[in-house]
Amino acid sequence: MAPLSHGNDRTYTEYDLMKYKLTNDALGIALWDMDVKVEDPTSTENPVTWSQELRELLGFTDEKDFPNTITALAERFHPEDSEKAFTAFAAHFIDRSGKTPYDIEYRLMHKEGTYRWYRGFGTTLRDAQGIPLRVAGAVMDIDEIKHAQSEKNEAIDTMKTVLDGLEAIIYVTDPVTGEILFTNESMRKQYGIDGSLDGHICYKVLQVGMEEKCTFCPCYQLDQEPDSVIVWETTDAITQRRHRKTDCYIPWPGRKIAHLQHAVDITDLVEAKEAIEERGKMLEILNDTAVMFLSQSVGVFEETMTSGMKLLCDAMTIDRVSVWRNAKILGTLHTSQIYRWDRESGGTTTPTPGLEDVTYQDLAPRWEELLAGGDVVNGPSRLLPEAAMLQSFGVVSAFVVPVFINQAFWGFVLFEDRISERYFSAESIDIMRSAAFLCANTVILNENHERDRLLTEKVKSALLETQDANEAKDIFLSRMSHEMLTPMNAITGMSQIMSIIGVPDKLRDSHKQIETASRQLLDLINDLLDMTGRGHGSFALMKAPFNFYSMVENIVEVISPAINEKRQTLDLHVDLTTPRTLIGDERRLIQVINNLLLNANKFSPEESLIVLSFTNESFPENLEEDGIVYLKVKVKDEGIGISEEQQEEIFKLFEQVDGGLTRKIGGVGLGLPLSEHIVTLMGGRIWLESEPGKGSTFTFSCKLKKG
Ligand code: ADP
């Protein structure tokens, strides 16, 4: 094989050629060679030899197609690349130090007429002075690599465009050097950077006073586990915004690996979350306070208010709360402070003196309309129209909420910050409205409790007075009756002695009157004594055997004179199944029957009919079982009768249907209540049926024992 070229004393050997061939085949590299005659890179005097491979690389077959001239190659350069290629070659050629490399990429036109990408590189053999002697060059087809790279670049450009459009903050750095390779628009915007950050060192521009890679850099972990994804949260040193960051390694052109950080600004989210949590906490406190207030038991109002208000006020950083109630006086709306809670003085305190019934005009003229319309007053006192008034009370910031009860403007609650100037937050306004309503309601509730308590106390003491008066009356009655009993016994005794001795004819009527009157008086005294519990002794019934039929005879005998006097008829019915001997209080039984008969006699006209009947209501089995006799006694008359309303009343003590009539007839309204009492003690009851003008029927039942 002939040597490729001759020049000075250097020739290609067989071995060189073999190596060259191998390289050419393996890498697709084609060589050329230039013998330097003049030190001018563009001179046509310097003979150039294109290898056969180079010709073939460009689609040519032999020297005729592609002669060994510089022009043959020069005319195939892409117009955009030719100058660059010659400049690079010239720079290399003329640099006698040999330090300027020649290695560039350019496009050459293929024989087919299409441009392809090539890499051209070469080296120059120089003499001791650096004067070029000979140049060996190579051309390599890199079209495919180039296309693949440009596709990759396009993909990266697309990725960058997409990343730029994202709201998230994204940047890519070299994990080793910290060099910033890319930042998206959101990132630059947040950091207030106009130009590009590319090429800067991340910790120098994105941190404050950091001279070395940050110790907290996720790269340390990613270096250990390059496939992992790290999610973390931090507050940015420059923007002071809260970021949720996601870090990972990604491939990046020209780098082995790059570190991508994706950050989402969660400051608003965190703040919103905190606000919600704050609101939740406040609502919880409000709820606790509400439960505390509403379940407060009477008498512990101050305690409950003091601790409840403290809970609320601590949560809302409030130093003083006052509750104001409206009142219309002569057509003008006034308001009074009715409750005050004061952190400084330790809780519930008495309302500020002098703040009763002040007009809104005097207090804060615009408040009446404003609050009645449901609006609130909110802000530093200094900036409010009523600054002077508020500041005179030491209010630094005020929050005034109206209170409506039953849809009417009831008053307001004033919350005070006595230390700092502030506006109460929108989140707390609702809560404070509820708190105000709660305070006002609790105060009202307490007032109601207080009123009820006072009322109950009054009623109680009035009742006690009545009770005392009743007892005094009873004692008086019982004493009086006892006092009267002795002389009465003397009178009746004397009158009986007179009957025994014999009364002269002309005195017989008078004696009779004395006897009747004294007996009646004695009965009355006994009744009175019975009613007052025999002078506070017991009203116990006697239990003794008596002859039932003799008792009936006795009753008839006693009432007969009065019946006869009014020419009335007494019709007697006796149930003969009634046992002869009964055990019980005969005297009391007679007392009840006599009372009923006397009333019938008193309240019935002359010549009318009075029926007295005794029925044995016992059932044989009862009788056998416990020997009880159920007796029913009925007294029926054709008298004046008793109206339905009066029927209810006549069993009450000292009740008489018609005071006037009774004065004529006599009696004090003691008999029936006493009868009822006795009958009840005897295990029975008394009732009546009556129709005014037609008559009355009194019936009573009682339990006696068979003797
Ligand atoms: P007193 O007869 O001593 O006034 P009572 O308690 O026995 O007291 O009777 C109360 C009142 O009931 C009487 O004053 C009378 O007005 C009315 N009353 C009682 N029995 C009769 C009756 N049979 N017919 C009409 N009114 C009667």
XYZ file of C-alpha atoms and ligand atoms in Angstrom:
734
model
C 0.000 0.000 0.000
C 1.350 3.386 -0.963
C 1.881 5.915 1.765
C -0.858 8.519 1.983
C 1.438 11.410 1.684
C 5.010 12.454 1.808
C 6.179 15.292 3.856
C 9.458 16.051 5.497
C 10.694 12.810 6.957
C 7.377 11.427 8.220
C 5.430 8.632 6.464
C 2.595 6.357 7.515
C 3.742 2.865 8.165
C 1.778 -0.272 7.471
C 1.082 -0.565 11.137
C -0.165 3.004 11.367
C -2.414 2.346 8.458
C -3.898 -0.743 10.090
C -4.622 1.207 13.233
C -6.091 3.985 11.199
C -8.303 1.557 9.315
C -9.555 0.025 12.517
C -10.376 3.419 13.988
C -12.066 4.473 10.836
C -14.228 1.368 10.686
C -15.059 1.307 14.340
C -15.836 5.008 14.797
C -16.583 6.201 11.312
C -13.643 8.585 11.350
C -12.056 9.690 8.081
C -8.618 11.306 7.954
C -7.022 14.008 5.913
C -3.534 15.340 5.795
C -1.918 18.663 4.938
C 1.700 19.294 4.108
C 2.585 22.784 5.284
C 4.546 24.753 2.711
C 3.558 28.230 3.804
C 2.420 29.258 7.218
C -1.049 30.261 6.022
C -3.975 28.096 6.920
C -5.946 29.036 3.804
C -3.143 28.887 1.273
C -3.763 26.582 -1.655
C -0.005 26.056 -1.788
C -0.255 23.678 1.112
C -1.121 20.333 -0.537
C -3.974 18.481 1.134
C -4.826 14.846 0.835
C -8.396 13.600 1.567
C -8.567 9.959 2.463
C -10.786 7.634 0.483
C -12.931 7.201 3.661
C -13.476 10.932 3.878
C -14.690 11.029 0.289
C -17.039 8.152 0.997
C -18.239 9.854 4.192
C -19.441 12.682 1.967
C -20.883 10.353 -0.683
C -18.041 10.621 -3.252
C -16.163 7.772 -4.821
C -12.784 9.052 -6.113
C -10.451 11.921 -6.631
C -12.292 13.052 -9.726
C -15.446 13.690 -7.718
C -13.646 15.151 -4.794
C -10.152 16.392 -5.647
C -7.376 16.859 -3.117
C -7.955 20.599 -2.771
C -9.091 22.678 0.191
C -11.820 24.148 -1.999
C -13.349 20.703 -2.505
C -14.187 20.641 1.196
C -14.629 24.390 1.706
C -17.468 24.654 -0.788
C -19.428 21.950 1.015
C -19.691 23.861 4.315
C -23.075 25.055 5.474
C -23.107 28.865 4.996
C -23.681 29.328 8.740
C -20.759 27.103 9.667
C -17.963 27.793 7.146
C -16.593 30.894 8.793
C -16.692 29.272 12.205
C -14.848 26.226 10.889
C -12.097 28.208 9.155
C -11.699 30.545 12.091
C -11.282 27.630 14.446
C -8.815 25.903 12.174
C -6.855 29.114 11.628
C -6.681 29.809 15.348
C -5.273 26.361 15.930
C -2.895 26.565 13.000
C -1.321 29.885 13.798
C -0.931 29.354 17.539
C 2.663 28.320 17.638
C 2.355 27.289 21.270
C 0.138 24.490 20.030
C -2.262 25.085 22.846
C -5.304 26.056 20.815
C -7.156 22.887 19.999
C -9.018 22.326 16.813
C -12.246 20.472 17.495
C -15.531 21.800 16.215
C -18.865 20.723 14.875
C -20.157 21.840 11.507
C -22.466 20.856 8.728
C -21.225 19.672 5.340
C -23.303 19.061 2.280
C -23.495 15.384 1.366
C -23.222 14.537 -2.294
C -26.979 13.885 -2.224
C -27.471 17.578 -1.438
C -28.433 17.258 2.223
C -26.478 18.706 5.124
C -25.187 16.407 7.796
C -23.442 17.173 11.054
C -19.743 16.360 11.349
C -17.099 16.798 13.939
C -13.801 18.064 12.639
C -10.658 17.849 14.676
C -6.957 17.704 14.072
C -3.477 18.208 15.316
C -0.366 19.889 13.905
C 3.186 18.756 13.869
C 5.495 21.711 14.555
C 9.192 22.396 14.671
C 11.034 23.683 17.712
C 9.782 27.222 17.066
C 6.257 26.020 16.779
C 6.094 26.543 13.044
C 3.603 24.090 11.626
C 5.076 21.361 9.508
C 2.216 19.059 8.838
C -1.454 18.759 9.889
C -3.347 15.559 10.464
C -7.112 16.011 10.568
C -10.141 13.860 10.965
C -13.826 14.171 10.177
C -16.463 12.225 12.002
C -20.147 11.847 11.110
C -22.103 12.921 14.180
C -25.401 13.613 12.442
C -27.346 10.970 14.355
C -25.850 11.905 17.690
C -26.560 15.531 16.917
C -30.196 14.842 16.088
C -30.626 12.763 19.180
C -29.131 15.596 21.207
C -31.307 18.222 19.647
C -34.348 16.082 20.356
C -33.145 15.853 23.914
C -32.627 19.596 24.035
C -36.090 20.114 22.634
C -37.475 17.830 25.311
C -35.634 19.821 27.956
C -36.846 23.084 26.476
C -40.405 21.771 26.576
C -39.861 20.666 30.140
C -38.524 24.114 31.034
C -41.547 25.749 29.423
C -43.853 23.501 31.371
C -41.939 24.153 34.589
C -42.089 27.888 33.914
C -45.842 27.726 33.688
C -46.177 26.034 37.061
C -47.165 27.905 40.139
C -44.798 25.790 42.187
C -41.266 27.034 42.741
C -38.783 24.868 40.843
C -35.068 24.966 40.498
C -32.381 22.569 39.370
C -28.856 22.572 40.720
C -25.698 20.599 40.331
C -25.643 18.593 43.547
C -21.862 18.659 43.738
C -21.040 22.270 42.998
C -24.360 23.835 43.897
C -24.469 25.559 40.503
C -27.976 26.603 39.539
C -28.913 24.996 36.219
C -32.470 26.184 35.972
C -35.039 28.246 37.860
C -38.648 28.616 36.818
C -40.570 31.866 36.588
C -42.446 31.389 39.892
C -39.132 30.943 41.622
C -37.627 34.092 40.141
C -40.803 36.018 40.851
C -40.932 34.979 44.493
C -37.288 35.869 45.005
C -37.722 39.126 43.080
C -35.085 38.247 40.502
C -35.383 39.703 37.015
C -32.660 37.921 35.081
C -31.518 34.360 35.094
C -29.999 32.676 38.097
C -28.308 30.022 36.015
C -24.653 29.623 36.826
C -24.979 31.081 40.347
C -24.214 28.964 43.357
C -27.434 28.077 45.128
C -26.395 28.587 48.735
C -24.850 31.954 47.919
C -27.933 33.424 46.293
C -30.785 31.541 47.924
C -29.587 31.634 51.514
C -28.416 34.385 53.778
C -24.745 34.386 54.816
C -24.160 30.783 53.753
C -20.665 30.113 52.463
C -20.858 26.377 52.042
C -23.422 23.871 50.957
C -26.280 23.939 53.465
C -26.077 21.259 56.115
C -29.786 20.586 55.673
C -29.514 20.165 51.904
C -31.535 17.103 50.841
C -28.650 16.222 48.494
C -26.863 14.528 51.373
C -29.700 12.051 51.619
C -30.158 11.833 47.855
C -26.475 11.016 47.491
C -27.154 7.927 49.593
C -30.402 7.001 47.869
C -30.476 8.660 44.462
C -33.872 7.176 43.607
C -35.654 8.515 46.650
C -37.942 11.507 46.860
C -37.701 13.724 49.923
C -40.649 15.756 51.114
C -40.049 18.375 53.781
C -41.288 21.724 55.040
C -39.288 24.818 55.806
C -39.559 28.560 56.128
C -37.549 30.215 53.379
C -34.626 32.279 54.613
C -35.141 35.078 52.101
C -38.885 35.272 51.499
C -39.920 34.118 54.971
C -42.644 32.095 53.262
C -43.493 28.585 54.343
C -42.652 26.014 51.674
C -43.472 22.357 51.262
C -40.558 20.989 49.274
C -40.078 17.850 47.229
C -36.512 16.996 46.219
C -35.184 14.342 43.866
C -32.395 13.661 41.406
C -33.091 13.862 37.695
C -30.928 13.397 34.586
C -29.774 16.673 33.082
C -27.919 17.319 29.798
C -24.230 17.749 30.272
C -24.411 16.561 33.916
C -24.313 13.183 35.410
C -27.270 14.036 37.581
C -29.060 17.157 38.770
C -30.939 18.006 41.907
C -34.485 19.227 41.346
C -36.369 21.006 44.040
C -40.094 21.556 43.756
C -41.580 23.851 46.396
C -45.186 24.818 47.038
C -45.873 27.991 48.952
C -48.099 26.838 51.785
C -47.918 30.038 53.843
C -51.554 30.954 53.137
C -52.616 27.390 53.721
C -50.772 27.255 57.031
C -52.211 30.620 58.034
C -55.718 29.520 57.024
C -55.238 26.284 58.912
C -54.030 28.208 61.928
C -56.992 30.560 61.630
C -59.377 27.615 61.449
C -57.673 25.985 64.394
C -57.853 29.280 66.267
C -61.527 29.616 65.417
C -62.113 26.018 66.436
C -60.364 26.658 69.717
C -62.410 29.778 70.288
C -65.628 27.989 69.426
C -64.692 25.264 71.855
C -64.102 27.871 74.535
C -67.368 29.567 73.654
C -69.099 26.235 73.932
C -67.459 25.476 77.279
C -68.405 28.914 78.508
C -71.952 28.504 77.236
C -72.297 25.205 79.040
C -70.821 26.792 82.149
C -73.117 29.815 81.951
C -76.288 27.995 81.093
C -75.860 25.262 83.657
C -74.991 27.709 86.402
C -76.878 27.039 89.531
C -78.554 29.799 91.406
C -76.307 31.628 93.789
C -73.014 30.923 92.032
C -73.523 33.520 89.308
C -70.461 35.551 90.155
C -68.232 32.541 90.377
C -69.483 31.182 87.066
C -69.267 34.524 85.323
C -65.807 35.198 86.681
C -64.349 31.934 85.423
C -66.459 31.755 82.249
C -65.535 35.268 81.207
C -61.891 34.603 81.950
C -61.916 31.650 79.580
C -63.460 33.781 76.856
C -61.364 36.851 77.469
C -58.119 34.900 77.600
C -58.955 33.321 74.271
C -59.720 36.698 72.731
C -57.121 38.739 74.647
C -59.685 41.049 76.143
C -59.187 42.951 79.383
C -62.650 44.163 80.215
C -66.234 43.365 79.276
C -69.347 45.322 80.137
C -72.999 44.499 79.463
C -75.378 47.376 78.814
C -79.181 47.252 78.851
C -81.448 49.695 77.019
C -84.517 51.374 78.432
C -86.814 53.869 76.816
C -87.451 56.799 79.123
C -89.890 59.473 77.940
C -89.376 58.426 74.332
C -85.539 58.566 74.469
C -83.374 55.464 74.399
C -81.149 55.216 77.463
C -78.680 52.532 78.390
C -77.240 51.322 81.691
C -74.186 49.300 82.486
C -75.530 46.303 84.366
C -72.528 43.999 84.487
C -68.778 44.357 84.338
C -65.912 41.857 84.135
C -62.475 43.243 84.691
C -59.234 41.266 84.380
C -57.363 43.712 86.585
C -59.744 43.542 89.510
C -60.032 39.787 89.140
C -63.404 39.136 87.544
C -66.974 40.202 88.062
C -67.119 43.667 89.592
C -69.868 46.128 90.266
C -70.881 48.230 87.269
C -69.072 51.549 86.875
C -70.935 54.147 88.983
C -72.699 56.902 87.070
C -73.401 54.758 84.049
C -77.065 54.175 84.765
C -79.666 55.463 82.358
C -77.327 57.473 80.171
C -78.679 58.497 76.800
C -76.943 57.288 73.685
C -76.717 60.966 72.814
C -74.472 61.496 75.824
C -72.560 58.251 75.509
C -71.888 57.804 71.791
C -74.496 59.427 69.541
C -73.900 57.274 66.461
C -74.105 53.982 68.374
C -77.899 53.974 68.759
C -78.575 53.731 65.042
C -75.463 51.718 64.264
C -76.017 49.039 66.883
C -79.784 48.892 66.375
C -78.991 48.138 62.731
C -76.933 45.136 63.816
C -73.527 46.671 63.070
C -70.524 46.536 65.361
C -67.965 49.108 66.473
C -64.441 47.792 65.982
C -60.990 49.296 66.237
C -58.495 51.387 68.170
C -60.344 53.994 70.281
C -58.062 56.713 68.947
C -59.469 56.220 65.471
C -63.148 56.042 66.440
C -65.510 59.066 66.513
C -66.163 58.398 70.202
C -62.421 58.427 70.982
C -62.749 60.923 73.851
C -65.397 58.923 75.705
C -63.631 55.569 75.216
C -60.216 56.922 76.113
C -61.616 58.514 79.263
C -62.475 54.973 80.398
C -59.029 53.705 79.431
C -60.212 51.749 76.401
C -57.369 51.307 73.906
C -59.293 49.180 71.408
C -63.025 48.603 71.468
C -65.349 46.043 70.077
C -69.026 46.775 70.616
C -71.616 44.158 69.665
C -75.358 44.753 69.834
C -77.547 42.238 71.613
C -80.988 41.438 70.309
C -83.507 39.631 72.417
C -86.752 38.599 70.766
C -85.591 40.542 67.735
C -85.551 43.786 69.694
C -82.410 45.869 70.318
C -81.886 44.933 73.951
C -78.499 46.563 74.578
C -74.863 45.889 73.809
C -71.680 44.346 75.093
C -68.426 46.290 75.065
C -65.233 44.247 74.832
C -62.111 46.234 75.628
C -58.454 45.768 74.909
C -56.872 48.109 77.403
C -53.310 47.561 76.262
C -52.879 47.394 72.500
C -54.363 49.024 69.478
C -56.034 46.502 67.233
C -58.955 45.601 65.065
C -60.765 42.487 66.196
C -60.360 39.877 63.472
C -63.130 38.897 61.100
C -62.935 35.334 62.417
C -63.522 36.423 65.969
C -66.457 38.742 65.194
C -69.040 35.937 64.947
C -67.690 34.362 68.054
C -67.819 37.628 69.940
C -71.395 38.187 68.824
C -72.300 34.834 70.336
C -70.242 35.597 73.412
C -72.071 38.906 73.821
C -75.442 37.222 73.533
C -74.315 34.612 76.021
C -73.117 37.235 78.524
C -76.310 39.231 78.251
C -78.455 36.141 78.586
C -76.566 34.913 81.595
C -76.919 38.287 83.261
C -80.667 38.263 82.516
C -80.946 34.685 83.691
C -79.262 35.620 86.931
C -81.569 38.600 87.385
C -84.569 36.320 86.871
C -83.188 33.816 89.343
C -82.608 36.628 91.775
C -86.147 37.955 91.275
C -87.601 34.467 91.700
C -85.556 33.953 94.814
C -86.768 37.212 96.347
C -90.343 36.431 95.394
C -90.124 32.957 96.872
C -88.682 34.414 100.033
C -91.528 36.923 100.248
C -94.148 34.251 99.645
C -92.478 32.027 102.191
C -92.407 34.695 104.856
C -96.005 35.649 104.054
C -96.957 31.998 104.421
C -95.097 31.769 107.684
C -96.927 34.832 108.917
C -100.268 33.276 107.978
C -99.252 30.064 109.668
C -98.264 31.947 112.793
C -101.519 33.873 112.707
C -103.492 30.646 112.300
C -101.701 29.016 115.169
C -102.281 32.059 117.330
C -105.943 31.985 116.423
C -106.181 28.287 117.243
C -104.505 28.817 120.571
C -106.782 31.728 121.296
C -109.885 29.752 120.297
C -108.857 26.753 122.284
C -108.115 28.840 125.396
C -111.348 30.745 125.055
C -113.306 27.536 124.612
C -111.728 26.077 127.713
C -112.546 29.237 129.621
C -116.126 29.092 128.413
C -116.472 25.385 129.070
C -116.330 25.665 132.874
C -119.100 28.280 133.277
C -121.169 26.476 130.618
C -120.863 23.192 132.454
C -122.014 25.024 135.559
C -125.046 26.477 133.721
C -126.100 23.143 132.117
C -125.467 21.338 135.400
C -127.599 23.820 137.303
C -130.324 23.630 134.682
C -130.325 19.794 134.954
C -130.489 20.005 138.753
C -133.445 22.368 138.349
C -135.223 19.796 136.119
C -134.601 17.117 138.734
C -135.812 19.320 141.612
C -138.763 20.458 139.571
C -139.398 23.761 137.872
C -142.418 25.886 138.768
C -144.943 26.039 135.915
C -144.502 29.690 135.177
C -140.776 29.253 134.855
C -140.973 26.058 132.761
C -140.656 27.839 129.367
C -137.777 29.987 130.536
C -136.071 26.959 131.997
C -136.555 25.086 128.732
C -134.995 27.965 126.788
C -132.069 28.116 129.163
C -131.581 24.378 128.764
C -131.714 24.469 124.918
C -129.533 27.548 124.667
C -126.972 26.222 127.089
C -126.892 22.821 125.337
C -126.370 24.564 121.985
C -123.643 26.719 123.438
C -121.970 23.701 124.987
C -122.097 21.863 121.644
C -120.557 24.866 119.961
C -117.784 25.055 122.498
C -117.108 21.357 122.105
C -117.046 21.732 118.315
C -114.606 24.589 118.600
C -112.394 22.564 120.860
C -112.560 19.675 118.441
C -111.555 21.898 115.540
C -108.589 23.321 117.339
C -107.526 19.770 118.136
C -108.766 19.827 121.707
C -106.289 22.488 122.583
C -103.545 20.938 120.516
C -104.178 17.570 121.993
C -105.120 14.665 119.788
C -108.402 14.197 118.066
C -108.455 10.479 118.582
C -111.579 8.395 118.225
C -112.858 6.249 121.056
C -113.275 2.558 120.468
C -116.066 1.140 122.592
C -118.982 -1.235 121.993
C -122.405 0.381 121.725
C -125.912 -0.637 120.825
C -126.605 0.574 117.324
C -130.399 0.474 117.664
C -130.362 2.329 121.003
C -128.158 4.961 119.341
C -130.730 5.435 116.566
C -133.539 5.733 119.134
C -131.481 8.248 121.087
C -130.840 10.364 117.963
C -134.516 10.452 117.071
C -135.447 11.367 120.621
C -132.974 14.260 120.713
C -134.037 15.755 117.356
C -137.771 15.258 117.841
C -138.491 18.509 119.744
C -137.015 20.601 116.934
C -138.851 18.542 114.257
C -142.077 18.871 116.093
C -141.608 22.552 116.542
C -141.598 23.012 112.756
C -144.285 20.353 112.322
C -141.923 18.448 110.086
C -142.064 14.680 109.520
C -139.023 12.501 110.201
C -139.048 9.344 108.138
C -136.691 6.710 109.592
C -135.267 3.744 107.652
C -133.031 1.304 109.443
C -131.334 -1.625 107.734
C -132.033 -4.488 110.071
C -129.015 -6.468 108.860
C -126.925 -4.054 110.858
C -125.422 -5.845 113.835
C -126.804 -4.808 117.177
C -123.475 -4.243 118.818
C -120.897 -2.154 117.030
C -117.501 -0.996 118.184
C -116.504 2.596 117.574
C -116.914 6.176 118.770
C -120.671 6.414 119.357
C -120.547 10.005 120.577
C -118.795 11.218 117.392
C -121.184 9.235 115.193
C -124.146 10.849 116.943
C -122.446 14.236 116.594
C -122.251 13.870 112.785
C -125.823 12.572 112.369
C -127.207 15.216 114.742
C -125.439 17.922 112.830
C -126.913 16.747 109.520
C -130.417 16.391 111.045
C -130.235 19.819 112.700
C -129.159 21.412 109.384
C -132.035 19.633 107.595
C -134.366 20.886 110.234
C -132.926 24.416 110.154
C -132.832 24.845 106.376
C -136.209 23.193 105.565
C -139.599 24.829 105.708
C -142.277 23.881 108.175
C -144.260 20.716 107.510
C -141.652 19.331 105.178
C -140.337 15.772 105.127
C -136.942 14.750 106.452
C -135.686 11.232 105.761
C -133.049 9.553 107.902
C -131.813 6.196 106.664
C -129.162 3.704 107.833
C -127.857 1.077 105.384
C -125.509 -1.766 106.159
C -123.163 -1.903 103.142
C -121.026 -4.713 104.522
C -120.521 -7.824 102.485
C -120.870 -11.042 104.432
C -117.392 -12.167 103.444
C -115.859 -8.916 104.798
C -117.788 -9.318 107.928
C -116.533 -12.790 108.453
C -113.054 -11.889 107.510
C -112.269 -8.949 109.707
C -115.586 -8.103 111.332
C -115.890 -4.712 109.612
C -119.307 -3.081 109.263
C -119.707 -0.553 106.477
C -122.463 1.824 107.520
C -124.071 4.336 105.195
C -126.158 7.159 106.689
C -128.337 9.433 104.603
C -130.208 12.631 105.630
C -132.579 13.956 102.981
C -134.602 17.146 103.226
C -136.926 19.298 101.105
C -135.238 22.505 102.168
C -133.692 25.503 100.438
C -130.934 23.401 98.814
C -127.354 24.400 98.042
C -126.026 25.633 94.670
C -123.289 23.706 92.937
C -120.534 26.260 93.685
C -121.577 26.429 97.316
C -121.488 22.650 97.613
C -117.703 22.843 97.173
C -117.321 25.409 99.892
C -119.488 24.226 102.749
C -116.986 21.655 103.975
C -114.460 24.417 104.527
C -114.126 25.805 108.043
C -116.442 28.681 109.005
C -118.139 28.692 105.570
C -121.797 29.519 105.372
C -123.788 29.780 102.186
C -125.622 32.860 103.235
C -124.319 34.792 106.162
C -127.571 36.739 106.542
C -129.816 33.703 106.505
C -127.596 31.810 108.932
C -127.655 34.701 111.341
C -131.418 34.223 111.407
C -131.119 30.476 111.663
C -127.977 30.221 113.796
C -124.724 28.324 113.363
C -121.138 29.312 112.518
C -120.083 26.964 109.706
C -118.257 24.538 111.989
C -120.524 21.493 111.780
C -119.838 20.183 108.273
C -116.034 20.521 108.348
C -116.020 18.772 111.696
C -118.364 16.068 110.399
C -116.118 15.488 107.423
C -113.115 15.251 109.691
C -114.806 12.686 111.942
C -116.088 10.634 108.988
C -112.629 10.564 107.450
C -111.178 9.356 110.747
C -113.821 6.638 110.694
C -112.511 5.449 107.306
C -115.409 6.868 105.301
C -116.385 9.979 103.373
C -119.185 12.504 103.185
C -120.856 13.928 100.101
C -124.041 15.680 99.099
C -126.543 16.018 96.294
C -128.594 19.149 96.271
C -130.624 21.421 94.079
C -131.457 24.925 95.216
C -135.154 25.181 96.174
C -135.700 21.432 96.033
C -133.705 20.071 98.935
C -130.446 18.410 99.884
C -129.278 14.893 100.566
C -126.163 14.464 102.731
C -124.717 10.962 102.768
C -121.754 9.623 104.665
C -120.095 6.260 105.021
C -118.036 4.936 107.907
C -116.307 1.793 109.041
C -117.200 0.273 112.407
C -116.384 -3.039 113.956
C -118.860 -5.709 114.707
C -119.081 -6.136 118.450
P -123.751 25.729 110.594
O -124.925 24.935 110.276
O -123.315 25.656 112.002
O -123.693 27.091 109.996
P -122.560 23.741 108.978
O -121.120 23.480 108.650
O -123.279 22.624 109.513
O -122.569 24.982 109.903
O -123.239 24.235 107.656
C -122.635 25.202 106.872
C -123.611 25.859 105.946
O -124.085 24.908 104.962
C -124.848 26.317 106.579
O -124.695 27.584 107.200
C -125.797 26.369 105.428
O -125.645 27.565 104.714
C -125.395 25.207 104.589
N -126.217 23.992 104.849
C -125.841 22.950 105.623
N -126.786 21.975 105.569
C -127.785 22.454 104.762
C -129.048 21.921 104.322
N -129.501 20.707 104.707
N -129.810 22.693 103.471
C -129.373 23.911 103.103
N -128.188 24.472 103.455
C -127.404 23.729 104.287
